[in-house]
Amino acid sequence: MSHTQYEAVIGLEVHAQLATKTKMFCGCSTSYGAAPNTQICPVCLGLPGALPVPNRQAIALAVRAGLSLGCTLRKSSRFARKNYYYPDLSKGYQISQFDLPLNEKGSLEITTSAGTKRVNLTRIHVEEDAAKNLHGVGAGTDTLVDFNRAGTPLIEIVGEPELRSAEEAEAYLKALRDILMFAGVNDGNLEEGSFRCDANVSIRPVGQEKFGTRCELKNINSFKFVRKAIDYEIARQEAIVSSGGTIFQETRTWSSTQEKTLSLRSKEEAQDYRYFADPDLPPLVVDDAWLAEIRTTVPEPIAARRERWQRELGLTAYDAQVLSAHPRIAEYFEAATSSLETQRAGKLAKDNLAKAGAGKRVANFMQAEALRVVTTNGLEASFPCSAERLAGLLALVEDETINGKIAKDVFADMIATGKAPADIVSSKGLAQVKDTSAIEGTVREVIAKHPKELASFKAGKTNLKGFFVGRVMGALKGANPALVNEVLDRVLAEP
Ligand code: ADP
Ligand code: MG
Ligand code: ZN
């Protein structure tokens, strides 16, 4: 009996919150975690007669997302009403885009254990978020509605069904999150729901071109769950089809407590929503001047930056990954590197320069010491000291004022006191004495003060050298021991 092999087909729909201070069609705040129903107005409550006004910054960010993902911009797009009834949607419709979305096509590259692959996008459109139902709060079984989230600006990124495994889906999500975060479009926070994913999953016999019936998985709010939910769903569908059953198109939810997908409802079709152009909103026009202005705000793509760091700064792929975990960390790293390059210019002997590039030195120190004390919050991050100060500390290591071990102590002091590295080094007398003539002066003083020991040494008690080294080091705090030994050997050998 032949055993049919199945292949998974996966397409993701991602909702990403646009990083604006105010909502999509009103001036209410989008800040997360406020007391329920404190960031609301007639527009986002959906009261009759209230009129929406599009948020210019939200549109600019949606265009920037499209530019960062290689989309084709539609210069005149349209808002449409998606009609459905639910307690978190008091207007009875969501303002979205349907037949004329802002961005079309586009693609992104993903990397898995099998290598890299380009995945196409269908579209990126703009829409508003719904309110949030809070189940089981108040008097036990009540459901209450928090409208703070209602009207939050979102983009929906619809991917083509070109993913073939849970691993590819996870890589796609991570790559997309990286791109949007580094473009300053989205804060990438899965836990707070500002980056959410629905996964469409179907299977088909290997070799068959026609797609199978898909199920849409909702409620996937972590990278780990994406993988688990998709793998579970593929296995579930295979079990049904292998035993002669049929897959029904439906919406399912991932239960992280049961580690299963569960049926929610049969899937609604586009016609069920009775989309129509929103009569309250004129066509959304992005003219050339505005587009040119937005284009200047698109940063160097993160993948290109990682490659450049490896090529130009000598970082490993791992270094590059760690230092680009967050856009502000990447900026800090680059600022510290260029500051160190400036500070070392002209100061450093050529052979020392060759020992370690500034980028690699900053990368090493950040990974060993500095990243532990960095905290991130959304798209912001807080650092224990400025990038220039960190570079200043490393410049002191490079010119051998202090060694790497002392640098760690100085860094701890910088964080604790907010003082500049050079001030800490000088006030604590941490600088290594490298000046041979200063060392020689002290060596001669010490020898002159101890004629008896000198005589014994000359008479063959060579272990007395340790005595002299100790005295010199004691007199010259932070002297370089190798230099002290060298100078001492020379002076003691004099007739
Ligand atoms: P909606 O889910 O809102 O009805 P679409 O029809 O545009 O919207 O499809 C949404 C997503 O479903 C896309 O990401 C697409 O890649 C994916 N998709 C479509 N058909 C399949 C299929 N047979 N198997 C898996 N994913 C699919
Ligand atoms: Mg869908
Ligand atoms: Zn409002």
Coordinates of N, CA and C and ligand atoms in Angstrom, one line a residue, residues 23 26-28 39-41 43-44, ligand 3:
K23 N -4.4 58.0 17.8 CA -5.1 56.9 17.1 C -5.3 57.3 15.6
C26 N -8.6 59.8 15.2 CA -9.0 60.8 16.3 C -7.7 61.1 17.0
G27 N -7.8 62.0 18.0 CA -6.5 62.4 18.7 C -6.3 61.7 20.0
C28 N -7.0 60.6 20.2 CA -6.8 59.9 21.5 C -5.4 59.3 21.6
Q39 N -9.0 56.6 27.3 CA -8.4 57.2 26.1 C -9.4 57.0 25.0
I40 N -10.5 57.7 25.1 CA -11.6 57.5 24.2 C -12.3 58.9 23.9
C41 N -13.0 58.9 22.8 CA -13.7 60.1 22.4 C -14.9 59.6 21.5
V43 N -15.3 59.7 18.4 CA -14.9 59.0 17.1 C -14.6 57.6 17.4
C44 N -13.7 57.3 18.4 CA -13.2 55.9 18.6 C -14.3 55.1 19.3
Ligands
ZN3 ZN -10.8 58.8 20.1

